[in-house]
Amino acid sequence: MSAQVSAAPHTALSSARTLSDAKTVSFDAVSIRPSEHDGPDEGGGGVTSYGYTATGIALRTVIMYAYYPHPYGYWRDRLLSVPPWMAKARYDIKAKVDDATEKEWKGLSTAQRRERVKPMLRAMLEDRCKLALHSTTTEAPIYALMVGRHGPKLKISNPGELLPVGRVKLQLAATGEGPGVIVPFIPGEKQQDLFFGTPMASLAAFMSNFSDRPVLDRTGLTGQYDFVLSKRENSPPPTEHSNVSASDPDPASIFDVEGLGLVLKPAKGLAETLVIDHIEQPSEN
């Protein structure tokens, strides 16, 4: 990671301070206990119908989940000044909303619950771990989404076009990825996601969820498009890289962007990064 380029407020971080001070976004009950799942590997966790749960999770991952717009925490170099004890410590976390909120959440999608749980996690980390952090902008390794040699293979969206009937449709804006609609593939079918009215910046933000570093739009395409994004068969999951560089070989993306006339290239770009100012091991339950 290179030196700081310039300071800039992180939108999620900036709003978090106001939200986490409000009792209305706090969990009703929280349990954080040292996990028997100890070592370099992690367990997992995420939003549930009643709040948030995790087993064998690192606090770094919880922080990334709480503060960054994407739901995953693969960008190790986007969180700086991590104390040594956080490298190995693993925790089991169960955080529950009150009964009225749980009832309300039953009618929400996973993405909607995720957005509601983020400020609660931020409040939990501030309360139980005395977390204090700030945001800065650094030059970091990225993947540049670019137009391929033979040009894009994308259909310009028709604003009046009817979307598929009987399939779950998700506004990309609900997940912090910007304009557009995605119709995710159904398990058992061919692994293809359908996109409608989607700018390339939204596609890049979506792909960042499944990458070991941010994907930025450098296609130069300004329209909104309909397209089918296929997943490669037997594609590896995203991995963490603590020392990636812009000169790394071309990424093995889980998505077939070449089928859209696009390519991913390693590059450098400005990326918002969180810096821990203070954190303590979680207080007892």
PDB file of C-alpha atoms in Angstrom:
ATOM      1  CA  MET A   1       0.000   0.000   0.000  1.00  0.00           C
ATOM      2  CA  SER A   2       1.431   3.357  -0.926  1.00  0.00           C
ATOM      3  CA  ALA A   3       1.464   6.418   1.244  1.00  0.00           C
ATOM      4  CA  GLN A   4      -1.602   8.516   1.835  1.00  0.00           C
ATOM      5  CA  VAL A   5      -2.657  10.606  -1.130  1.00  0.00           C
ATOM      6  CA  SER A   6      -5.359  12.788   0.365  1.00  0.00           C
ATOM      7  CA  ALA A   7      -7.864  12.723   3.171  1.00  0.00           C
ATOM      8  CA  ALA A   8     -11.483  12.246   2.244  1.00  0.00           C
ATOM      9  CA  PRO A   9     -14.574  11.404   4.260  1.00  0.00           C
ATOM     10  CA  HIS A  10     -15.940   7.921   3.744  1.00  0.00           C
ATOM     11  CA  THR A  11     -19.669   8.188   3.094  1.00  0.00           C
ATOM     12  CA  ALA A  12     -20.567   5.106   5.112  1.00  0.00           C
ATOM     13  CA  LEU A  13     -18.213   6.151   7.896  1.00  0.00           C
ATOM     14  CA  SER A  14     -19.489   9.724   7.951  1.00  0.00           C
ATOM     15  CA  SER A  15     -23.102   8.633   8.281  1.00  0.00           C
ATOM     16  CA  ALA A  16     -22.212   5.912  10.765  1.00  0.00           C
ATOM     17  CA  ARG A  17     -21.339   8.356  13.529  1.00  0.00           C
ATOM     18  CA  THR A  18     -24.796   9.879  13.489  1.00  0.00           C
ATOM     19  CA  LEU A  19     -26.580   6.573  13.116  1.00  0.00           C
ATOM     20  CA  SER A  20     -24.631   4.660  15.746  1.00  0.00           C
ATOM     21  CA  ASP A  21     -25.411   7.320  18.356  1.00  0.00           C
ATOM     22  CA  ALA A  22     -29.119   6.613  17.965  1.00  0.00           C
ATOM     23  CA  LYS A  23     -30.651   3.979  20.209  1.00  0.00           C
ATOM     24  CA  THR A  24     -33.093   3.052  17.469  1.00  0.00           C
ATOM     25  CA  VAL A  25     -30.287   1.343  15.503  1.00  0.00           C
ATOM     26  CA  SER A  26     -28.825  -0.616  18.411  1.00  0.00           C
ATOM     27  CA  PHE A  27     -29.223  -4.364  18.860  1.00  0.00           C
ATOM     28  CA  ASP A  28     -31.519  -5.442  21.660  1.00  0.00           C
ATOM     29  CA  ALA A  29     -29.056  -8.115  22.877  1.00  0.00           C
ATOM     30  CA  VAL A  30     -25.443  -8.879  21.949  1.00  0.00           C
ATOM     31  CA  SER A  31     -23.214 -11.838  22.818  1.00  0.00           C
ATOM     32  CA  ILE A  32     -19.521 -11.775  21.836  1.00  0.00           C
ATOM     33  CA  ARG A  33     -17.409 -14.682  23.044  1.00  0.00           C
ATOM     34  CA  PRO A  34     -13.926 -15.985  22.195  1.00  0.00           C
ATOM     35  CA  SER A  35     -14.316 -18.780  19.691  1.00  0.00           C
ATOM     36  CA  GLU A  36     -12.834 -22.261  19.784  1.00  0.00           C
ATOM     37  CA  HIS A  37     -12.288 -21.671  16.069  1.00  0.00           C
ATOM     38  CA  ASP A  38      -8.848 -20.132  16.610  1.00  0.00           C
ATOM     39  CA  GLY A  39      -6.022 -19.715  14.112  1.00  0.00           C
ATOM     40  CA  PRO A  40      -5.255 -18.168  10.721  1.00  0.00           C
ATOM     41  CA  ASP A  41      -8.462 -19.358   9.035  1.00  0.00           C
ATOM     42  CA  GLU A  42     -11.875 -17.845   9.626  1.00  0.00           C
ATOM     43  CA  GLY A  43     -15.368 -19.122  10.085  1.00  0.00           C
ATOM     44  CA  GLY A  44     -18.176 -17.021   8.702  1.00  0.00           C
ATOM     45  CA  GLY A  45     -21.240 -14.983   9.454  1.00  0.00           C
ATOM     46  CA  GLY A  46     -23.769 -12.519   8.188  1.00  0.00           C
ATOM     47  CA  VAL A  47     -27.190 -10.995   8.523  1.00  0.00           C
ATOM     48  CA  THR A  48     -30.077 -13.182   9.704  1.00  0.00           C
ATOM     49  CA  SER A  49     -33.832 -12.790  10.129  1.00  0.00           C
ATOM     50  CA  TYR A  50     -33.228 -11.645  13.712  1.00  0.00           C
ATOM     51  CA  GLY A  51     -29.988  -9.639  13.395  1.00  0.00           C
ATOM     52  CA  TYR A  52     -26.422 -10.839  12.896  1.00  0.00           C
ATOM     53  CA  THR A  53     -24.566 -14.034  13.711  1.00  0.00           C
ATOM     54  CA  ALA A  54     -21.005 -15.246  13.172  1.00  0.00           C
ATOM     55  CA  THR A  55     -18.850 -18.181  14.244  1.00  0.00           C
ATOM     56  CA  GLY A  56     -15.047 -18.042  14.371  1.00  0.00           C
ATOM     57  CA  ILE A  57     -15.025 -14.570  12.829  1.00  0.00           C
ATOM     58  CA  ALA A  58     -12.192 -12.019  12.916  1.00  0.00           C
ATOM     59  CA  LEU A  59     -13.086  -8.515  14.049  1.00  0.00           C
ATOM     60  CA  ARG A  60     -11.419  -7.176  10.911  1.00  0.00           C
ATOM     61  CA  THR A  61     -14.071  -8.925   8.838  1.00  0.00           C
ATOM     62  CA  VAL A  62     -16.881  -7.581  11.025  1.00  0.00           C
ATOM     63  CA  ILE A  63     -15.496  -4.051  10.653  1.00  0.00           C
ATOM     64  CA  MET A  64     -15.283  -4.405   6.872  1.00  0.00           C
ATOM     65  CA  TYR A  65     -18.832  -5.748   6.758  1.00  0.00           C
ATOM     66  CA  ALA A  66     -20.108  -2.893   8.918  1.00  0.00           C
ATOM     67  CA  TYR A  67     -18.413   0.030   7.187  1.00  0.00           C
ATOM     68  CA  TYR A  68     -17.995  -0.846   3.526  1.00  0.00           C
ATOM     69  CA  PRO A  69     -20.942  -0.915   1.103  1.00  0.00           C
ATOM     70  CA  HIS A  70     -20.184  -4.399  -0.206  1.00  0.00           C
ATOM     71  CA  PRO A  71     -21.143  -7.441   1.922  1.00  0.00           C
ATOM     72  CA  TYR A  72     -17.758  -9.134   1.880  1.00  0.00           C
ATOM     73  CA  GLY A  73     -14.424  -8.404   3.544  1.00  0.00           C
ATOM     74  CA  TYR A  74     -11.778  -9.625   1.121  1.00  0.00           C
ATOM     75  CA  TRP A  75      -9.865  -6.358   0.850  1.00  0.00           C
ATOM     76  CA  ARG A  76      -7.318  -6.829   3.612  1.00  0.00           C
ATOM     77  CA  ASP A  77      -5.355  -3.746   2.564  1.00  0.00           C
ATOM     78  CA  ARG A  78      -8.410  -1.481   2.958  1.00  0.00           C
ATOM     79  CA  LEU A  79      -8.139  -1.595   6.770  1.00  0.00           C
ATOM     80  CA  LEU A  80      -4.940  -0.203   8.268  1.00  0.00           C
ATOM     81  CA  SER A  81      -3.334   0.016  11.747  1.00  0.00           C
ATOM     82  CA  VAL A  82      -4.741  -3.358  12.765  1.00  0.00           C
ATOM     83  CA  PRO A  83      -3.262  -4.362  16.174  1.00  0.00           C
ATOM     84  CA  PRO A  84      -1.372  -7.704  16.347  1.00  0.00           C
ATOM     85  CA  TRP A  85      -3.903  -9.408  18.610  1.00  0.00           C
ATOM     86  CA  MET A  86      -6.589  -9.073  15.911  1.00  0.00           C
ATOM     87  CA  ALA A  87      -4.617 -11.305  13.537  1.00  0.00           C
ATOM     88  CA  LYS A  88      -5.437 -14.504  15.419  1.00  0.00           C
ATOM     89  CA  ALA A  89      -8.365 -13.694  17.703  1.00  0.00           C
ATOM     90  CA  ARG A  90     -11.665 -15.227  16.579  1.00  0.00           C
ATOM     91  CA  TYR A  91     -15.107 -14.642  18.041  1.00  0.00           C
ATOM     92  CA  ASP A  92     -18.593 -16.091  18.073  1.00  0.00           C
ATOM     93  CA  ILE A  93     -21.133 -13.279  17.788  1.00  0.00           C
ATOM     94  CA  LYS A  94     -24.894 -13.329  18.146  1.00  0.00           C
ATOM     95  CA  ALA A  95     -26.642  -9.974  17.953  1.00  0.00           C
ATOM     96  CA  LYS A  96     -30.444  -9.823  18.085  1.00  0.00           C
ATOM     97  CA  VAL A  97     -32.888  -7.034  17.292  1.00  0.00           C
ATOM     98  CA  ASP A  98     -35.983  -6.504  19.403  1.00  0.00           C
ATOM     99  CA  ASP A  99     -39.199  -8.398  18.706  1.00  0.00           C
ATOM    100  CA  ALA A 100     -40.884  -5.532  16.865  1.00  0.00           C
ATOM    101  CA  THR A 101     -37.898  -5.086  14.522  1.00  0.00           C
ATOM    102  CA  GLU A 102     -37.632  -8.825  13.913  1.00  0.00           C
ATOM    103  CA  LYS A 103     -41.288  -8.886  12.902  1.00  0.00           C
ATOM    104  CA  GLU A 104     -40.683  -5.982  10.503  1.00  0.00           C
ATOM    105  CA  TRP A 105     -37.639  -7.711   9.004  1.00  0.00           C
ATOM    106  CA  LYS A 106     -39.651 -10.753   7.953  1.00  0.00           C
ATOM    107  CA  GLY A 107     -40.920  -8.801   4.966  1.00  0.00           C
ATOM    108  CA  LEU A 108     -37.464  -7.577   3.897  1.00  0.00           C
ATOM    109  CA  SER A 109     -34.942  -9.024   1.483  1.00  0.00           C
ATOM    110  CA  THR A 110     -31.470 -10.077   2.653  1.00  0.00           C
ATOM    111  CA  ALA A 111     -29.991  -6.958   1.027  1.00  0.00           C
ATOM    112  CA  GLN A 112     -32.456  -4.719   2.881  1.00  0.00           C
ATOM    113  CA  ARG A 113     -31.693  -6.424   6.199  1.00  0.00           C
ATOM    114  CA  ARG A 114     -27.977  -6.046   5.511  1.00  0.00           C
ATOM    115  CA  GLU A 115     -28.303  -2.280   5.122  1.00  0.00           C
ATOM    116  CA  ARG A 116     -30.262  -2.050   8.376  1.00  0.00           C
ATOM    117  CA  VAL A 117     -27.792  -4.191  10.301  1.00  0.00           C
ATOM    118  CA  LYS A 118     -24.690  -2.198   9.308  1.00  0.00           C
ATOM    119  CA  PRO A 119     -25.287   0.820  11.617  1.00  0.00           C
ATOM    120  CA  MET A 120     -26.166  -1.629  14.404  1.00  0.00           C
ATOM    121  CA  LEU A 121     -22.822  -3.384  13.951  1.00  0.00           C
ATOM    122  CA  ARG A 122     -21.036  -0.042  13.989  1.00  0.00           C
ATOM    123  CA  ALA A 123     -22.746   0.857  17.255  1.00  0.00           C
ATOM    124  CA  MET A 124     -21.865  -2.574  18.666  1.00  0.00           C
ATOM    125  CA  LEU A 125     -18.188  -2.198  17.756  1.00  0.00           C
ATOM    126  CA  GLU A 126     -18.033   1.267  19.290  1.00  0.00           C
ATOM    127  CA  ASP A 127     -19.703   0.074  22.481  1.00  0.00           C
ATOM    128  CA  ARG A 128     -18.070  -3.312  23.023  1.00  0.00           C
ATOM    129  CA  CYS A 129     -14.639  -2.709  21.437  1.00  0.00           C
ATOM    130  CA  LYS A 130     -14.317   1.076  21.865  1.00  0.00           C
ATOM    131  CA  LEU A 131     -13.632   1.243  18.141  1.00  0.00           C
ATOM    132  CA  ALA A 132     -12.567   4.595  16.730  1.00  0.00           C
ATOM    133  CA  LEU A 133     -11.407   4.987  13.139  1.00  0.00           C
ATOM    134  CA  HIS A 134     -11.169   7.416  10.295  1.00  0.00           C
ATOM    135  CA  SER A 135     -11.197   7.287   6.519  1.00  0.00           C
ATOM    136  CA  THR A 136      -8.481   8.277   4.087  1.00  0.00           C
ATOM    137  CA  THR A 137      -7.868   7.934   0.366  1.00  0.00           C
ATOM    138  CA  THR A 138      -4.870   5.927  -0.784  1.00  0.00           C
ATOM    139  CA  GLU A 139      -3.471   4.724  -4.080  1.00  0.00           C
ATOM    140  CA  ALA A 140      -4.108   0.994  -4.125  1.00  0.00           C
ATOM    141  CA  PRO A 141      -4.174  -1.988  -6.500  1.00  0.00           C
ATOM    142  CA  ILE A 142      -7.455  -2.282  -8.374  1.00  0.00           C
ATOM    143  CA  TYR A 143      -8.892  -4.072 -11.384  1.00  0.00           C
ATOM    144  CA  ALA A 144      -9.845  -1.800 -14.268  1.00  0.00           C
ATOM    145  CA  LEU A 145     -12.944  -2.844 -16.209  1.00  0.00           C
ATOM    146  CA  MET A 146     -12.175  -1.932 -19.823  1.00  0.00           C
ATOM    147  CA  VAL A 147     -13.545  -2.452 -23.327  1.00  0.00           C
ATOM    148  CA  GLY A 148     -11.926  -5.384 -25.120  1.00  0.00           C
ATOM    149  CA  ARG A 149     -10.150  -5.379 -28.453  1.00  0.00           C
ATOM    150  CA  HIS A 150     -13.285  -6.053 -30.504  1.00  0.00           C
ATOM    151  CA  GLY A 151     -15.607  -3.615 -28.736  1.00  0.00           C
ATOM    152  CA  PRO A 152     -18.499  -4.068 -26.290  1.00  0.00           C
ATOM    153  CA  LYS A 153     -21.283  -6.599 -26.771  1.00  0.00           C
ATOM    154  CA  LEU A 154     -23.980  -4.803 -24.802  1.00  0.00           C
ATOM    155  CA  LYS A 155     -27.590  -3.888 -25.560  1.00  0.00           C
ATOM    156  CA  ILE A 156     -28.695  -0.310 -24.902  1.00  0.00           C
ATOM    157  CA  SER A 157     -31.591  -0.405 -22.415  1.00  0.00           C
ATOM    158  CA  ASN A 158     -35.134   0.431 -23.431  1.00  0.00           C
ATOM    159  CA  PRO A 159     -36.676   2.455 -20.559  1.00  0.00           C
ATOM    160  CA  GLY A 160     -40.098   0.963 -21.253  1.00  0.00           C
ATOM    161  CA  GLU A 161     -38.903  -2.645 -21.354  1.00  0.00           C
ATOM    162  CA  LEU A 162     -40.774  -5.128 -19.158  1.00  0.00           C
ATOM    163  CA  LEU A 163     -38.599  -7.169 -16.817  1.00  0.00           C
ATOM    164  CA  PRO A 164     -38.944 -10.960 -16.434  1.00  0.00           C
ATOM    165  CA  VAL A 165     -42.066 -12.109 -14.616  1.00  0.00           C
ATOM    166  CA  GLY A 166     -41.894 -14.463 -11.659  1.00  0.00           C
ATOM    167  CA  ARG A 167     -38.230 -13.827 -10.835  1.00  0.00           C
ATOM    168  CA  VAL A 168     -36.748 -11.941  -7.911  1.00  0.00           C
ATOM    169  CA  LYS A 169     -35.542  -8.527  -9.073  1.00  0.00           C
ATOM    170  CA  LEU A 170     -33.131  -6.465  -7.000  1.00  0.00           C
ATOM    171  CA  GLN A 171     -32.408  -2.773  -7.390  1.00  0.00           C
ATOM    172  CA  LEU A 172     -28.627  -2.445  -7.374  1.00  0.00           C
ATOM    173  CA  ALA A 173     -29.022   0.852  -5.544  1.00  0.00           C
ATOM    174  CA  ALA A 174     -30.306  -1.127  -2.540  1.00  0.00           C
ATOM    175  CA  THR A 175     -26.881  -2.741  -2.182  1.00  0.00           C
ATOM    176  CA  GLY A 176     -24.920   0.470  -2.706  1.00  0.00           C
ATOM    177  CA  GLU A 177     -23.934  -0.426  -6.272  1.00  0.00           C
ATOM    178  CA  GLY A 178     -25.822   2.308  -8.075  1.00  0.00           C
ATOM    179  CA  PRO A 179     -28.504   2.363 -10.796  1.00  0.00           C
ATOM    180  CA  GLY A 180     -29.715  -0.806 -12.473  1.00  0.00           C
ATOM    181  CA  VAL A 181     -31.650  -3.992 -11.780  1.00  0.00           C
ATOM    182  CA  ILE A 182     -30.251  -7.492 -11.338  1.00  0.00           C
ATOM    183  CA  VAL A 183     -32.173 -10.738 -11.640  1.00  0.00           C
ATOM    184  CA  PRO A 184     -29.941 -13.328  -9.918  1.00  0.00           C
ATOM    185  CA  PHE A 185     -29.681 -16.876 -11.224  1.00  0.00           C
ATOM    186  CA  ILE A 186     -31.788 -19.573  -9.569  1.00  0.00           C
ATOM    187  CA  PRO A 187     -29.867 -22.532  -8.056  1.00  0.00           C
ATOM    188  CA  GLY A 188     -30.052 -25.472 -10.429  1.00  0.00           C
ATOM    189  CA  GLU A 189     -30.101 -23.240 -13.490  1.00  0.00           C
ATOM    190  CA  LYS A 190     -27.179 -22.015 -15.549  1.00  0.00           C
ATOM    191  CA  GLN A 191     -25.219 -19.539 -13.458  1.00  0.00           C
ATOM    192  CA  GLN A 192     -26.151 -16.318 -15.208  1.00  0.00           C
ATOM    193  CA  ASP A 193     -27.229 -13.007 -13.725  1.00  0.00           C
ATOM    194  CA  LEU A 194     -29.506 -10.762 -15.796  1.00  0.00           C
ATOM    195  CA  PHE A 195     -28.866  -7.012 -15.696  1.00  0.00           C
ATOM    196  CA  PHE A 196     -31.259  -4.309 -16.877  1.00  0.00           C
ATOM    197  CA  GLY A 197     -30.689  -0.556 -17.180  1.00  0.00           C
ATOM    198  CA  THR A 198     -27.221  -0.943 -15.702  1.00  0.00           C
ATOM    199  CA  PRO A 199     -24.291   1.480 -16.183  1.00  0.00           C
ATOM    200  CA  MET A 200     -20.786   0.067 -16.283  1.00  0.00           C
ATOM    201  CA  ALA A 201     -19.992   1.740 -12.934  1.00  0.00           C
ATOM    202  CA  SER A 202     -22.736  -0.358 -11.317  1.00  0.00           C
ATOM    203  CA  LEU A 203     -21.378  -3.513 -12.960  1.00  0.00           C
ATOM    204  CA  ALA A 204     -17.899  -2.715 -11.631  1.00  0.00           C
ATOM    205  CA  ALA A 205     -19.287  -2.152  -8.119  1.00  0.00           C
ATOM    206  CA  PHE A 206     -21.159  -5.472  -8.316  1.00  0.00           C
ATOM    207  CA  MET A 207     -18.016  -7.324  -9.420  1.00  0.00           C
ATOM    208  CA  SER A 208     -16.065  -5.795  -6.533  1.00  0.00           C
ATOM    209  CA  ASN A 209     -18.165  -7.981  -4.228  1.00  0.00           C
ATOM    210  CA  PHE A 210     -16.468 -11.053  -5.680  1.00  0.00           C
ATOM    211  CA  SER A 211     -12.925  -9.769  -6.094  1.00  0.00           C
ATOM    212  CA  ASP A 212      -9.799  -9.565  -3.962  1.00  0.00           C
ATOM    213  CA  ARG A 213      -9.512  -5.853  -4.795  1.00  0.00           C
ATOM    214  CA  PRO A 214     -11.883  -3.129  -6.014  1.00  0.00           C
ATOM    215  CA  VAL A 215     -13.079  -3.116  -9.619  1.00  0.00           C
ATOM    216  CA  LEU A 216     -13.355   0.361 -11.174  1.00  0.00           C
ATOM    217  CA  ASP A 217     -15.086   1.323 -14.403  1.00  0.00           C
ATOM    218  CA  ARG A 218     -12.642   2.513 -17.043  1.00  0.00           C
ATOM    219  CA  THR A 219     -14.675   1.506 -20.094  1.00  0.00           C
ATOM    220  CA  GLY A 220     -15.592   5.042 -21.100  1.00  0.00           C
ATOM    221  CA  LEU A 221     -19.137   3.784 -21.778  1.00  0.00           C
ATOM    222  CA  THR A 222     -21.774   6.227 -20.524  1.00  0.00           C
ATOM    223  CA  GLY A 223     -25.047   4.445 -21.310  1.00  0.00           C
ATOM    224  CA  GLN A 224     -27.277   2.020 -19.443  1.00  0.00           C
ATOM    225  CA  TYR A 225     -27.334  -1.520 -20.741  1.00  0.00           C
ATOM    226  CA  ASP A 226     -29.117  -4.879 -20.644  1.00  0.00           C
ATOM    227  CA  PHE A 227     -26.851  -7.933 -20.588  1.00  0.00           C
ATOM    228  CA  VAL A 228     -26.330 -11.426 -19.242  1.00  0.00           C
ATOM    229  CA  LEU A 229     -23.309 -11.943 -17.010  1.00  0.00           C
ATOM    230  CA  SER A 230     -22.253 -15.581 -16.813  1.00  0.00           C
ATOM    231  CA  LYS A 231     -20.168 -17.175 -14.098  1.00  0.00           C
ATOM    232  CA  ARG A 232     -17.302 -19.396 -15.122  1.00  0.00           C
ATOM    233  CA  GLU A 233     -17.600 -23.082 -14.283  1.00  0.00           C
ATOM    234  CA  ASN A 234     -15.464 -24.196 -11.331  1.00  0.00           C
ATOM    235  CA  SER A 235     -14.299 -20.642 -10.744  1.00  0.00           C
ATOM    236  CA  PRO A 236     -12.257 -20.097  -7.583  1.00  0.00           C
ATOM    237  CA  PRO A 237     -13.672 -17.957  -4.760  1.00  0.00           C
ATOM    238  CA  PRO A 238     -12.120 -14.546  -4.113  1.00  0.00           C
ATOM    239  CA  THR A 239      -8.974 -14.652  -1.999  1.00  0.00           C
ATOM    240  CA  GLU A 240      -7.217 -12.204   0.227  1.00  0.00           C
ATOM    241  CA  HIS A 241      -3.944 -10.668  -0.885  1.00  0.00           C
ATOM    242  CA  SER A 242      -2.014  -8.497   1.543  1.00  0.00           C
ATOM    243  CA  ASN A 243       0.655  -7.548  -1.012  1.00  0.00           C
ATOM    244  CA  VAL A 244      -0.967  -7.269  -4.434  1.00  0.00           C
ATOM    245  CA  SER A 245       0.466  -5.017  -7.116  1.00  0.00           C
ATOM    246  CA  ALA A 246      -0.742  -3.443 -10.317  1.00  0.00           C
ATOM    247  CA  SER A 247       1.720  -5.598 -12.273  1.00  0.00           C
ATOM    248  CA  ASP A 248       0.119  -8.885 -11.210  1.00  0.00           C
ATOM    249  CA  PRO A 249      -1.045 -11.225 -14.004  1.00  0.00           C
ATOM    250  CA  ASP A 250      -4.521 -10.739 -15.391  1.00  0.00           C
ATOM    251  CA  PRO A 251      -7.098 -11.712 -12.756  1.00  0.00           C
ATOM    252  CA  ALA A 252      -8.949 -15.010 -12.935  1.00  0.00           C
ATOM    253  CA  SER A 253     -12.399 -13.468 -12.506  1.00  0.00           C
ATOM    254  CA  ILE A 254     -15.337 -15.677 -11.631  1.00  0.00           C
ATOM    255  CA  PHE A 255     -17.285 -13.771 -14.303  1.00  0.00           C
ATOM    256  CA  ASP A 256     -17.070 -14.148 -18.077  1.00  0.00           C
ATOM    257  CA  VAL A 257     -16.700 -10.452 -18.870  1.00  0.00           C
ATOM    258  CA  GLU A 258     -15.023 -11.335 -22.164  1.00  0.00           C
ATOM    259  CA  GLY A 259     -18.429 -12.534 -23.344  1.00  0.00           C
ATOM    260  CA  LEU A 260     -19.589  -8.929 -22.995  1.00  0.00           C
ATOM    261  CA  GLY A 261     -16.628  -7.622 -24.971  1.00  0.00           C
ATOM    262  CA  LEU A 262     -14.963  -6.399 -21.777  1.00  0.00           C
ATOM    263  CA  VAL A 263     -11.728  -7.214 -19.956  1.00  0.00           C
ATOM    264  CA  LEU A 264     -10.282  -6.814 -16.465  1.00  0.00           C
ATOM    265  CA  LYS A 265      -6.767  -5.445 -16.132  1.00  0.00           C
ATOM    266  CA  PRO A 266      -4.646  -4.957 -12.985  1.00  0.00           C
ATOM    267  CA  ALA A 267      -4.066  -1.254 -12.353  1.00  0.00           C
ATOM    268  CA  LYS A 268      -3.808   1.346  -9.631  1.00  0.00           C
ATOM    269  CA  GLY A 269      -6.463   3.773  -8.487  1.00  0.00           C
ATOM    270  CA  LEU A 270      -7.619   5.845  -5.543  1.00  0.00           C
ATOM    271  CA  ALA A 271      -9.479   3.777  -2.970  1.00  0.00           C
ATOM    272  CA  GLU A 272     -11.096   4.789   0.290  1.00  0.00           C
ATOM    273  CA  THR A 273      -9.410   3.064   3.205  1.00  0.00           C
ATOM    274  CA  LEU A 274     -10.253   2.818   6.906  1.00  0.00           C
ATOM    275  CA  VAL A 275      -7.590   3.432   9.547  1.00  0.00           C
ATOM    276  CA  ILE A 276      -8.096   2.149  13.101  1.00  0.00           C
ATOM    277  CA  ASP A 277      -7.327   4.834  15.688  1.00  0.00           C
ATOM    278  CA  HIS A 278      -8.291   2.717  18.706  1.00  0.00           C
ATOM    279  CA  ILE A 279      -9.773  -0.707  19.364  1.00  0.00           C
ATOM    280  CA  GLU A 280      -9.920  -2.979  22.397  1.00  0.00           C
ATOM    281  CA  GLN A 281     -10.734  -6.657  22.776  1.00  0.00           C
ATOM    282  CA  PRO A 282     -14.511  -7.035  23.159  1.00  0.00           C
ATOM    283  CA  SER A 283     -15.847  -6.422  26.658  1.00  0.00           C
ATOM    284  CA  GLU A 284     -17.446  -9.349  28.446  1.00  0.00           C
ATOM    285  CA  ASN A 285     -21.114 -10.133  27.927  1.00  0.00           C
TER     286      ASN A 285
END
